[in-house]
CSV table of N, CA and C in Angstrom, one decimal:
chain,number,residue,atom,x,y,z
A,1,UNK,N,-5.0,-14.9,-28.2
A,1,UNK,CA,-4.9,-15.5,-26.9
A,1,UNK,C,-4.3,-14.6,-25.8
A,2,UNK,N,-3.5,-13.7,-26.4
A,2,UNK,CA,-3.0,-12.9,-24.9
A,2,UNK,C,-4.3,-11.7,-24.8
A,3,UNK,N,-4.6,-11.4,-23.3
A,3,UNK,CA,-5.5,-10.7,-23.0
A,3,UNK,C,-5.2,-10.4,-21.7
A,4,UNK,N,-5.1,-9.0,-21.4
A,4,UNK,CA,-4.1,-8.5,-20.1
A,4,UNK,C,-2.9,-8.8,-19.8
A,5,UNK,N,-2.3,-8.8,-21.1
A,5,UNK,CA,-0.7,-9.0,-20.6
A,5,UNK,C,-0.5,-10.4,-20.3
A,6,UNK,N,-0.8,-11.1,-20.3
A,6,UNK,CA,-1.0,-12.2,-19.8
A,6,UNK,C,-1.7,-13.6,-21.1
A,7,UNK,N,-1.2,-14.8,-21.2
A,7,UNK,CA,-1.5,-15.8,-22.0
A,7,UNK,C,-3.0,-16.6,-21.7
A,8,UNK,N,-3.8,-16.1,-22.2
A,8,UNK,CA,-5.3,-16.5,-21.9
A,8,UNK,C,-5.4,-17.8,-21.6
A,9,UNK,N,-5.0,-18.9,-22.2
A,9,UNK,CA,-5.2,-20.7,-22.2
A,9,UNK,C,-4.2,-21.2,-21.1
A,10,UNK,N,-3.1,-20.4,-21.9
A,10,UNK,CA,-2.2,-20.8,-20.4
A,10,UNK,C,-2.5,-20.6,-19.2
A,11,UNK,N,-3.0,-19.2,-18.7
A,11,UNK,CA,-3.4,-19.1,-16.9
A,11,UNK,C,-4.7,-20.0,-16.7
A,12,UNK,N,-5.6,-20.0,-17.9
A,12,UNK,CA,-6.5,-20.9,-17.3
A,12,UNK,C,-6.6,-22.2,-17.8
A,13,UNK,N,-6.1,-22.7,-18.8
A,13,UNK,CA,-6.0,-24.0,-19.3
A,13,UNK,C,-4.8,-24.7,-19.2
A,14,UNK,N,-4.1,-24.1,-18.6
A,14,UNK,CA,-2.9,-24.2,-18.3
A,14,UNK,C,-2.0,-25.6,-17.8
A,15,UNK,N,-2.8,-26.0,-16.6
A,15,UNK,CA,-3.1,-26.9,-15.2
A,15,UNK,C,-3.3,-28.6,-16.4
A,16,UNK,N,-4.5,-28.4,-17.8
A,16,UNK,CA,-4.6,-29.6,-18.5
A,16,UNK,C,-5.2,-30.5,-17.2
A,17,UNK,N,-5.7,-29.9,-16.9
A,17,UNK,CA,-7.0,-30.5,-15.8
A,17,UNK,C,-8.1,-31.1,-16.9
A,18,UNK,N,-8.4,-32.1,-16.7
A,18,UNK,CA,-9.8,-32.6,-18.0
A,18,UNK,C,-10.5,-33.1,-17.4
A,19,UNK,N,-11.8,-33.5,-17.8
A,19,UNK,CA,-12.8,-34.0,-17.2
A,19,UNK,C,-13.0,-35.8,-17.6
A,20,UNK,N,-13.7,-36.7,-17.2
A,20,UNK,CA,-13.2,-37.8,-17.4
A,20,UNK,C,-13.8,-38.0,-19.3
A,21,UNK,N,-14.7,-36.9,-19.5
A,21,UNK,CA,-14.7,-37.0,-21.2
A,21,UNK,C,-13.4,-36.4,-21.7
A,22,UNK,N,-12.7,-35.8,-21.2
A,22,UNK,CA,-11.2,-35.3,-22.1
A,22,UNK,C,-11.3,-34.3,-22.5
A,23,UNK,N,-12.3,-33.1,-22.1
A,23,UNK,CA,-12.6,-31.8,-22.0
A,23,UNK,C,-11.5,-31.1,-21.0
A,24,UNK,N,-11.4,-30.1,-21.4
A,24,UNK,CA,-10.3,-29.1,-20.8
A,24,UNK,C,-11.1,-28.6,-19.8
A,25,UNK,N,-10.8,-28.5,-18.2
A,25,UNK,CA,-11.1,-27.5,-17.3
A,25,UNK,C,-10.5,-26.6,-17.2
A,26,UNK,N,-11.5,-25.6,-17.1
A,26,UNK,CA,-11.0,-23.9,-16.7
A,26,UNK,C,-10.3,-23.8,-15.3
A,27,UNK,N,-9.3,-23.2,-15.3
A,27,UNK,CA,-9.1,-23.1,-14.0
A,27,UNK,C,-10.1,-21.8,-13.6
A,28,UNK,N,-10.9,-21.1,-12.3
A,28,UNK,CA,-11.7,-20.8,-11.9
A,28,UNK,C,-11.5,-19.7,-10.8
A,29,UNK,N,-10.7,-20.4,-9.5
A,29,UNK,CA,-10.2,-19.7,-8.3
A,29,UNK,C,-11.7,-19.8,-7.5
A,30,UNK,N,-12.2,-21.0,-7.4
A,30,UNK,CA,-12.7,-21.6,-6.4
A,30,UNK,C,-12.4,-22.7,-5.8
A,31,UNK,N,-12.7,-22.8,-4.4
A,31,UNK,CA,-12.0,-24.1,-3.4
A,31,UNK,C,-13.0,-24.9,-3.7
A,32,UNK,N,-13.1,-25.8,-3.8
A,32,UNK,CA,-14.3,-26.4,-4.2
A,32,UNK,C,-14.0,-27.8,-3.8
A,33,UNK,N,-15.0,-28.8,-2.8
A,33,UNK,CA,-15.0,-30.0,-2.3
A,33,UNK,C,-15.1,-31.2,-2.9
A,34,UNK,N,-15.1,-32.2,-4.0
A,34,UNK,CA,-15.6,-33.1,-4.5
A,34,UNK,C,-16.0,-34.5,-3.8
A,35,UNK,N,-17.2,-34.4,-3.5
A,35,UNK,CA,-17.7,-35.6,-2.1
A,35,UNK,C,-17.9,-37.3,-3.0
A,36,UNK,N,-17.9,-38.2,-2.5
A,36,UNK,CA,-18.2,-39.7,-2.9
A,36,UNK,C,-19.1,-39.6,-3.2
A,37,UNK,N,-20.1,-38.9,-3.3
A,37,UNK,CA,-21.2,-39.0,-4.0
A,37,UNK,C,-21.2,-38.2,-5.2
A,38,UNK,N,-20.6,-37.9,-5.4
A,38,UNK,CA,-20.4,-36.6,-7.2
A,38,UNK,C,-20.6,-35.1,-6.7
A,39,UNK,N,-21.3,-34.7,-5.0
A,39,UNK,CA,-21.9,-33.6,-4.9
A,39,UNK,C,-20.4,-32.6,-5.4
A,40,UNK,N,-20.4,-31.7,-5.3
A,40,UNK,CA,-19.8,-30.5,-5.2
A,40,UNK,C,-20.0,-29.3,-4.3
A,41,UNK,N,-19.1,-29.4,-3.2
A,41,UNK,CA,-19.5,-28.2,-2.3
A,41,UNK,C,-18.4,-27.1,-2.6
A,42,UNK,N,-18.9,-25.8,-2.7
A,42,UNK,CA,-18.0,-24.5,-2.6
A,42,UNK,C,-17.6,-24.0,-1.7
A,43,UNK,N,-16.2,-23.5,-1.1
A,43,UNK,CA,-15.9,-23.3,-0.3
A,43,UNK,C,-15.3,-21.8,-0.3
A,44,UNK,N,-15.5,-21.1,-0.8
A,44,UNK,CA,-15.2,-19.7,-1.4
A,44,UNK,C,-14.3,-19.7,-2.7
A,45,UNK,N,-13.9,-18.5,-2.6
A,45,UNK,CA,-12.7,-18.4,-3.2
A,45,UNK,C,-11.6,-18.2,-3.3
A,46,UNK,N,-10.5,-18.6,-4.1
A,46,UNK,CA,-8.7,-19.2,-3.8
A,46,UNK,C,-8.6,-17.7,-3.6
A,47,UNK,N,-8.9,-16.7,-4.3
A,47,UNK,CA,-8.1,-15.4,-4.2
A,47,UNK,C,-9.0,-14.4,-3.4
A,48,UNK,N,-9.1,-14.7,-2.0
A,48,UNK,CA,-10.3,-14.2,-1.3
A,48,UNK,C,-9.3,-13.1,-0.7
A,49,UNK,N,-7.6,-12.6,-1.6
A,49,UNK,CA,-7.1,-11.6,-0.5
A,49,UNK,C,-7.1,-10.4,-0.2
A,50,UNK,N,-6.9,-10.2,1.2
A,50,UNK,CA,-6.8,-8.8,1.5
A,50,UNK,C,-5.1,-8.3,2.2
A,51,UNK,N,-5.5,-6.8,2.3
A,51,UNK,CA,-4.1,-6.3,2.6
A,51,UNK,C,-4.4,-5.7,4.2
A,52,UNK,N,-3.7,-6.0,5.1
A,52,UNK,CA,-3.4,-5.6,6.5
A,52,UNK,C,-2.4,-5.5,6.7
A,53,UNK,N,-2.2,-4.2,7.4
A,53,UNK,CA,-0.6,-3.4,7.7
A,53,UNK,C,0.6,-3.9,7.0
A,54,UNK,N,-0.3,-3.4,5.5
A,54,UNK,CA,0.7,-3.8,4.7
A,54,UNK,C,1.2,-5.4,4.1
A,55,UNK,N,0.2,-6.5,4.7
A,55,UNK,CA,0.8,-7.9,4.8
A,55,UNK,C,-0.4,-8.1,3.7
A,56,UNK,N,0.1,-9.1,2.6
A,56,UNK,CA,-1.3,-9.5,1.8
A,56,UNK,C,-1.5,-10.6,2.0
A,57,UNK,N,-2.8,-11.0,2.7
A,57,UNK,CA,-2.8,-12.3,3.6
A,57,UNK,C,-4.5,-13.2,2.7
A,58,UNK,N,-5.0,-14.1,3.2
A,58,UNK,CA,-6.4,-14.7,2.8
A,58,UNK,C,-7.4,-14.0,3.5
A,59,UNK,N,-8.5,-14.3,3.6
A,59,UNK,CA,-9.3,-13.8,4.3
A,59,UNK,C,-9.7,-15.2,4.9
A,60,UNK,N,-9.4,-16.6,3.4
A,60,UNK,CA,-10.0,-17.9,4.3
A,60,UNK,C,-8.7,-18.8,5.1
A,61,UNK,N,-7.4,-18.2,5.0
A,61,UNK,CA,-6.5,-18.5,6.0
A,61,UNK,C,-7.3,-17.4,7.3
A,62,UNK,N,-7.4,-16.6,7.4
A,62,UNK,CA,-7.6,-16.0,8.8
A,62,UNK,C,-9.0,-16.6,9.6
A,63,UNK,N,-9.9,-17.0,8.5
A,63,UNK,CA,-11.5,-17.8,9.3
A,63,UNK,C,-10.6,-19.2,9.3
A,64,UNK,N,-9.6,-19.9,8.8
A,64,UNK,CA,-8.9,-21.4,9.4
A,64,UNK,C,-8.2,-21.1,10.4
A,65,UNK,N,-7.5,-20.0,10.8
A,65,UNK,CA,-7.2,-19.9,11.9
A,65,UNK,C,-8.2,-20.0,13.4
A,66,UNK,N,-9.1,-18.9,12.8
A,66,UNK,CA,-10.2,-19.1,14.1
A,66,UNK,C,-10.8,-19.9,14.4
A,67,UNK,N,-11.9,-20.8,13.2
A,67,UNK,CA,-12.2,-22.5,13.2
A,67,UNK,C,-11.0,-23.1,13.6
A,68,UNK,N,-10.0,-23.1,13.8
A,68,UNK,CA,-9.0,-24.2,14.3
A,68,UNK,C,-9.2,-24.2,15.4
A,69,UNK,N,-9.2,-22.8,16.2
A,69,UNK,CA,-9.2,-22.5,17.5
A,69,UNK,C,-10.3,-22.9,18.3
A,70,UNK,N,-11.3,-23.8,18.1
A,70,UNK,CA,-12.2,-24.0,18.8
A,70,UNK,C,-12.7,-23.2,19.7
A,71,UNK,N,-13.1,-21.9,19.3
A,71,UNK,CA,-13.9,-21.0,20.2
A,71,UNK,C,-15.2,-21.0,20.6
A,72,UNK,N,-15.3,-21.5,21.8
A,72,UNK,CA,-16.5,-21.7,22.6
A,72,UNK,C,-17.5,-20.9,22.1
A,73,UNK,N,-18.7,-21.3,21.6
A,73,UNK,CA,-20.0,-20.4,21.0
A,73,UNK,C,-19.9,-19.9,19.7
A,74,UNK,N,-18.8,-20.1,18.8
A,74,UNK,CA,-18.6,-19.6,17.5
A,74,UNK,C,-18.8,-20.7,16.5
A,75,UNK,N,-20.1,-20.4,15.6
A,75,UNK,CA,-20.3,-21.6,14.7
A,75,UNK,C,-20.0,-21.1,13.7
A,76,UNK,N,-19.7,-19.9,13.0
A,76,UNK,CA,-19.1,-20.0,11.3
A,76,UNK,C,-18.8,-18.3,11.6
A,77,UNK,N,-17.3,-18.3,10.7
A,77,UNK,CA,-16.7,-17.3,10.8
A,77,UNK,C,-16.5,-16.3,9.4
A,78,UNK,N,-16.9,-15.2,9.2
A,78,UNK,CA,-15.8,-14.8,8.0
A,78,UNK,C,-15.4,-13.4,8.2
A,79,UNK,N,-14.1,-13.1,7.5
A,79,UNK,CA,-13.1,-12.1,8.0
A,79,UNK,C,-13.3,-10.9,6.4
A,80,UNK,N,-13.8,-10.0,6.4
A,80,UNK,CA,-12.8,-8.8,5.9
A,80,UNK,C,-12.5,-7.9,6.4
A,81,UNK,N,-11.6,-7.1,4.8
A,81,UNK,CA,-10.8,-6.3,5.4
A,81,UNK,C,-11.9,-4.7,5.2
A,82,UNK,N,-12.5,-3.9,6.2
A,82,UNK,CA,-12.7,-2.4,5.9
A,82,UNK,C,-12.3,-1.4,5.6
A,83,UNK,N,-12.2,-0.6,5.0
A,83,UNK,CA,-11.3,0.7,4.3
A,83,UNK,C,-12.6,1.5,5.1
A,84,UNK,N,-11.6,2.4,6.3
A,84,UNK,CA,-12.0,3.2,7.1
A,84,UNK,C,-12.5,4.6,6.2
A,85,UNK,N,-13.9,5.1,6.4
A,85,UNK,CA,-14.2,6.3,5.9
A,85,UNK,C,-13.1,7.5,5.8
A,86,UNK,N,-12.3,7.9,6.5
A,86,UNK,CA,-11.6,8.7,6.5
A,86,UNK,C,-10.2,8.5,5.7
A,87,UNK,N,-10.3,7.1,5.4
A,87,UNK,CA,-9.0,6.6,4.2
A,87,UNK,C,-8.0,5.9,5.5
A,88,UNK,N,-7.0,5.5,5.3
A,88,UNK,CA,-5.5,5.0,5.9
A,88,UNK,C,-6.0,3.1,5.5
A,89,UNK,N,-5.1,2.5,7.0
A,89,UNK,CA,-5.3,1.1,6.5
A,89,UNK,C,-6.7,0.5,6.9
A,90,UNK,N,-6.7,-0.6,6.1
A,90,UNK,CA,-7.7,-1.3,6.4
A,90,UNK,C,-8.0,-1.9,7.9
A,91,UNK,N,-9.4,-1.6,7.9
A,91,UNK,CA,-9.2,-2.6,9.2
A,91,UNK,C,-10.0,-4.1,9.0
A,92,UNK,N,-9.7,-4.8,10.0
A,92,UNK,CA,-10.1,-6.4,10.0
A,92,UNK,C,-11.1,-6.3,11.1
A,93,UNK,N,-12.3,-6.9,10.2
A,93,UNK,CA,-13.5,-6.5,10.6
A,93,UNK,C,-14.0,-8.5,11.1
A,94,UNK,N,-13.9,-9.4,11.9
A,94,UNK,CA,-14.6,-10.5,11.6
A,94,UNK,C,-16.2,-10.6,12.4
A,95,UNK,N,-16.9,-11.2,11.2
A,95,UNK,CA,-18.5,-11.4,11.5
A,95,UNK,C,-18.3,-12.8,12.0
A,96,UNK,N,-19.5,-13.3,12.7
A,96,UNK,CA,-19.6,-14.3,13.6
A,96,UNK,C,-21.1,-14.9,13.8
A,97,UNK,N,-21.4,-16.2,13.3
A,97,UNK,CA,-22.5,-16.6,13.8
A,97,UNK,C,-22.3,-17.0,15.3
A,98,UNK,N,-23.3,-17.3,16.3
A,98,UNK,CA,-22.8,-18.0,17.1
A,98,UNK,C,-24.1,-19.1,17.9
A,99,UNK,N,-23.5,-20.0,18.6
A,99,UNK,CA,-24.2,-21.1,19.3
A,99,UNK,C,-25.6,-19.9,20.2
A,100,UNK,N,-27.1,-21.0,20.3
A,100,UNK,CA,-28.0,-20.2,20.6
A,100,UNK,C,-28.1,-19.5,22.4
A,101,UNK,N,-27.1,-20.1,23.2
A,101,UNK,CA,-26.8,-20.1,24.4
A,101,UNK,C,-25.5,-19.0,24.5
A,102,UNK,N,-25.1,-18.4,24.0
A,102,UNK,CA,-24.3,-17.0,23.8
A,102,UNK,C,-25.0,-16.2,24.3
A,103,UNK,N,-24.6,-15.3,25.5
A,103,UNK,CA,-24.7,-14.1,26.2
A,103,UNK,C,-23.7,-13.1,26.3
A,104,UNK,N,-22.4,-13.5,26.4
A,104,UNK,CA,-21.6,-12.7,26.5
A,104,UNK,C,-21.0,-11.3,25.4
A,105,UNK,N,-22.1,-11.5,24.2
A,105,UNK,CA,-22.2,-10.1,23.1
A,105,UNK,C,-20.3,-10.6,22.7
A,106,UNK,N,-20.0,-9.4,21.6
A,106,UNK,CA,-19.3,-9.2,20.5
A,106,UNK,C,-17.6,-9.0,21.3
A,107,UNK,N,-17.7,-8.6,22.3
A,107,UNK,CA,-16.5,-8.1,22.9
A,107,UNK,C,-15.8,-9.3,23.7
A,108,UNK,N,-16.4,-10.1,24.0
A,108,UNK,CA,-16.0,-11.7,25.1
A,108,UNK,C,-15.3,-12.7,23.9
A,109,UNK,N,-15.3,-12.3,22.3
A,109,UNK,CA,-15.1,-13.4,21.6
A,109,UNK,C,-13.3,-12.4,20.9
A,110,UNK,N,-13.2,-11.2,21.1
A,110,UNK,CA,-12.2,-10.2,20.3
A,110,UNK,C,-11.3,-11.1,20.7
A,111,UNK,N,-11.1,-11.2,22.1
A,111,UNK,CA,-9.9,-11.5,22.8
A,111,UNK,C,-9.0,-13.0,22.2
A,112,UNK,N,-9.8,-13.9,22.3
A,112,UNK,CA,-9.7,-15.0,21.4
A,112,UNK,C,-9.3,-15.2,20.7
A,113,UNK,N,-10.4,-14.2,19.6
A,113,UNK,CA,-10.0,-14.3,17.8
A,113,UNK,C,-8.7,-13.5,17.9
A,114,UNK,N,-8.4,-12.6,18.2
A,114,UNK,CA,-7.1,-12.5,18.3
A,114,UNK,C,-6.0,-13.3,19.2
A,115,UNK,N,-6.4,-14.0,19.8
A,115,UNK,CA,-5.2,-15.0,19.6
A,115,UNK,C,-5.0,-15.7,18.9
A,116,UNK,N,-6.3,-16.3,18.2
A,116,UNK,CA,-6.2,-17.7,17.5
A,116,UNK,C,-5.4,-17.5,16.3
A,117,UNK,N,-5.6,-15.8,15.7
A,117,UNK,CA,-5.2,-15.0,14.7
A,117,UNK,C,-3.6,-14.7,15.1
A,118,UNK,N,-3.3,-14.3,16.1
A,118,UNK,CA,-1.7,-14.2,17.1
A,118,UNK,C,-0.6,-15.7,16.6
A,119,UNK,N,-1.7,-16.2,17.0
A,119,UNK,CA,-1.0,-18.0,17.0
A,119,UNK,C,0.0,-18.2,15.8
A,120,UNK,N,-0.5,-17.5,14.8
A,120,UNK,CA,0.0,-18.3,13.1
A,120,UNK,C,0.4,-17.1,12.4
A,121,UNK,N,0.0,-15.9,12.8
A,121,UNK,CA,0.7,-14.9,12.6
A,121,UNK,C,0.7,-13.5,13.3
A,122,UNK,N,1.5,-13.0,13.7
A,122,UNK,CA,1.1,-12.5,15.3
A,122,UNK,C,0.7,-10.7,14.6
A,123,UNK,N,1.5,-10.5,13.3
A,123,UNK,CA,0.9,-9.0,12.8
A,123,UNK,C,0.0,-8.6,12.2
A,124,UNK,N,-1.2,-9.7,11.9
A,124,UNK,CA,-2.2,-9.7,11.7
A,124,UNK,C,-3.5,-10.1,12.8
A,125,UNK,N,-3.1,-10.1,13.4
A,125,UNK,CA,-3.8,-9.9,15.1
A,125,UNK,C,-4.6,-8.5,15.6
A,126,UNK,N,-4.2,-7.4,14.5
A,126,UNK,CA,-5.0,-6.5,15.0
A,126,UNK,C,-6.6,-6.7,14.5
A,127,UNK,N,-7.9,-7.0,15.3
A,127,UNK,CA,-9.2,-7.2,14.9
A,127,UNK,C,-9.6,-5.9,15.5
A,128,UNK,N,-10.3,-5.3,14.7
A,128,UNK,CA,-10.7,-3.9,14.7
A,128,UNK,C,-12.2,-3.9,15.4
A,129,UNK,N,-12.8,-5.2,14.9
A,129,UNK,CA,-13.9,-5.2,15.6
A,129,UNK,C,-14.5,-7.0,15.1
A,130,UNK,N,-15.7,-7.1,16.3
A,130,UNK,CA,-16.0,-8.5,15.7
A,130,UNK,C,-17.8,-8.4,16.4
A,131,UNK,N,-18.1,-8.6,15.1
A,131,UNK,CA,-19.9,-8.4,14.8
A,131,UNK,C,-20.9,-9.8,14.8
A,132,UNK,N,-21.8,-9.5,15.6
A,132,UNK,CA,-22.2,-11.0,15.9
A,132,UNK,C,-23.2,-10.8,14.6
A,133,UNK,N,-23.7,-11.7,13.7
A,133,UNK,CA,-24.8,-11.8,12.9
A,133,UNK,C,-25.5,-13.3,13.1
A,134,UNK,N,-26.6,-13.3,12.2
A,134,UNK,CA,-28.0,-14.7,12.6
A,134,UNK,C,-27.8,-15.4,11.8
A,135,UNK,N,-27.2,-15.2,10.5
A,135,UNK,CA,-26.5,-15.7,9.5
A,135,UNK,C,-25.5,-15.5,8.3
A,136,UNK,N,-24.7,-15.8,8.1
A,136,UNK,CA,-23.7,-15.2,7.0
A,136,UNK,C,-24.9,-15.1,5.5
A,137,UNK,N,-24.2,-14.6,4.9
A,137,UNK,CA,-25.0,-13.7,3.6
A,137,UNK,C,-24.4,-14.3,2.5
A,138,UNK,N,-25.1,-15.3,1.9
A,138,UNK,CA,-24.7,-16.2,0.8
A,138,UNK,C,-25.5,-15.6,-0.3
A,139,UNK,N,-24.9,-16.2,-1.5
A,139,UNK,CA,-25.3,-16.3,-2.8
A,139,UNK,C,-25.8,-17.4,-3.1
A,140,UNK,N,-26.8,-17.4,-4.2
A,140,UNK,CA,-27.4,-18.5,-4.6
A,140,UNK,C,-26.7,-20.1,-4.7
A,141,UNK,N,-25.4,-19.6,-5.2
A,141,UNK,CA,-24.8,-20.9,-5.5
A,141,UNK,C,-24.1,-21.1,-3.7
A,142,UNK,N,-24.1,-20.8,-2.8
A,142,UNK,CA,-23.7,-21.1,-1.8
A,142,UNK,C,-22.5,-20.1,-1.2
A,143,UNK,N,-21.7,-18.9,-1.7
A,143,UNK,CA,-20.8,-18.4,-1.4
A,143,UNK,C,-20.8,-17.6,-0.4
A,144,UNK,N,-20.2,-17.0,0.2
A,144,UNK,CA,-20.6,-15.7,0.9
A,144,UNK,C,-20.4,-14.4,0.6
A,145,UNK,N,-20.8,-13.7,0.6
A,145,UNK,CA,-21.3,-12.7,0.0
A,145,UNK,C,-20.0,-11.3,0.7
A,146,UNK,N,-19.2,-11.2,0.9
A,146,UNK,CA,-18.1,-10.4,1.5
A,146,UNK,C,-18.2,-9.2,1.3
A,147,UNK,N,-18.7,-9.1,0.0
A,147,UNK,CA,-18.7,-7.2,-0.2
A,147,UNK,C,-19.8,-6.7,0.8
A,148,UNK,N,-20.9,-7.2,0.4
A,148,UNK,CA,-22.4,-6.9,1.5
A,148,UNK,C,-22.1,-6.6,2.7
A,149,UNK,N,-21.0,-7.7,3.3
A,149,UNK,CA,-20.7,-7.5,5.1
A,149,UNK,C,-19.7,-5.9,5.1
A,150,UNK,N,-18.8,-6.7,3.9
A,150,UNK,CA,-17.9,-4.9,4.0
A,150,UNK,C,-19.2,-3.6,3.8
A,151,UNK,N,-19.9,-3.5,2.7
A,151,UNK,CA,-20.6,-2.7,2.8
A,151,UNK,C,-21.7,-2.1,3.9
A,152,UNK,N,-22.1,-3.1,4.2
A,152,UNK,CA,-23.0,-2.9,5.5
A,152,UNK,C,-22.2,-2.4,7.0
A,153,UNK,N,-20.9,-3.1,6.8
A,153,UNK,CA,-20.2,-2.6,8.4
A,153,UNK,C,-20.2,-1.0,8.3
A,154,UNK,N,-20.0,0.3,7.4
A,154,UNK,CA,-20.0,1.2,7.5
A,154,UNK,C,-21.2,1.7,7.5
């Protein structure tokens, strides 16, 4: 049972989560919805973190910050972190769908998301840049796809 230093059943069976047959649930590290209808929606995942100026923060606390903020024209957000070609810190890169009536391009929304990002924690406020896209880049089962955007911003 131990596998990486660590108690295999315990980190994931640990919780004694069961299903209503009396089956053990795995713990996973997905956020995951349970609706009145049985559906199941995904909402990423619990360990979605990154490191910024040294802070190890979420990636899906920093897109609840910005959805909190009600920013005019912005319909779904997600935030990584970029490791600059030349090496040092990362930078915080957030992608952006937006409403079809948006003219104002990528630079009218920075100012914002860094406040709305200011608001709750003011050292993670530096947004390095913020990229308008037509749709976030999901996976079959519904997730978003974060390495793809990290990879593609360079």
């Amino acid at each position: 049972t131990e596998l990486l230093n660590f108690n295999h059943f315990e980190k994931y069976f640990g919780q004694g989560l069961k299903t209503t047959e009396g089956y053990l649930l795995r713990e996973h590290g997905d956020l995951v919805v349970l609706h009145p209808n049985g559906f199941i929606t995904s909402n990423g995942r619990a360990d979605d973190g990154i490191n910024l100026n040294g802070i190890k923060t979420s990636s899906l606390d920093l897109e609840n910050y910005i959805k909190s903020a009600a920013i005019a024209g912005i319909r779904d957000v997600a935030a990584v972190a970029v490791r600059p070609p030349e090496g040092g810190e990362d930078w915080l890169v957030i992608y952006i769908t937006t409403d079809s009536e948006n003219t104002g391009g990528s630079e009218s929304f920075k100012g914002p998301i860094r406040e709305a990002i200011k608001h709750h924690n003011p050292q993670l406020a530096r947004v390095h840049d913020v990229v308008i896209i037509d749709k976030m880049p999901l996976t079959a089962s519904g997730k978003l796809r974060r390495r793809f955007l990290q990879d593609s911003y360079l």
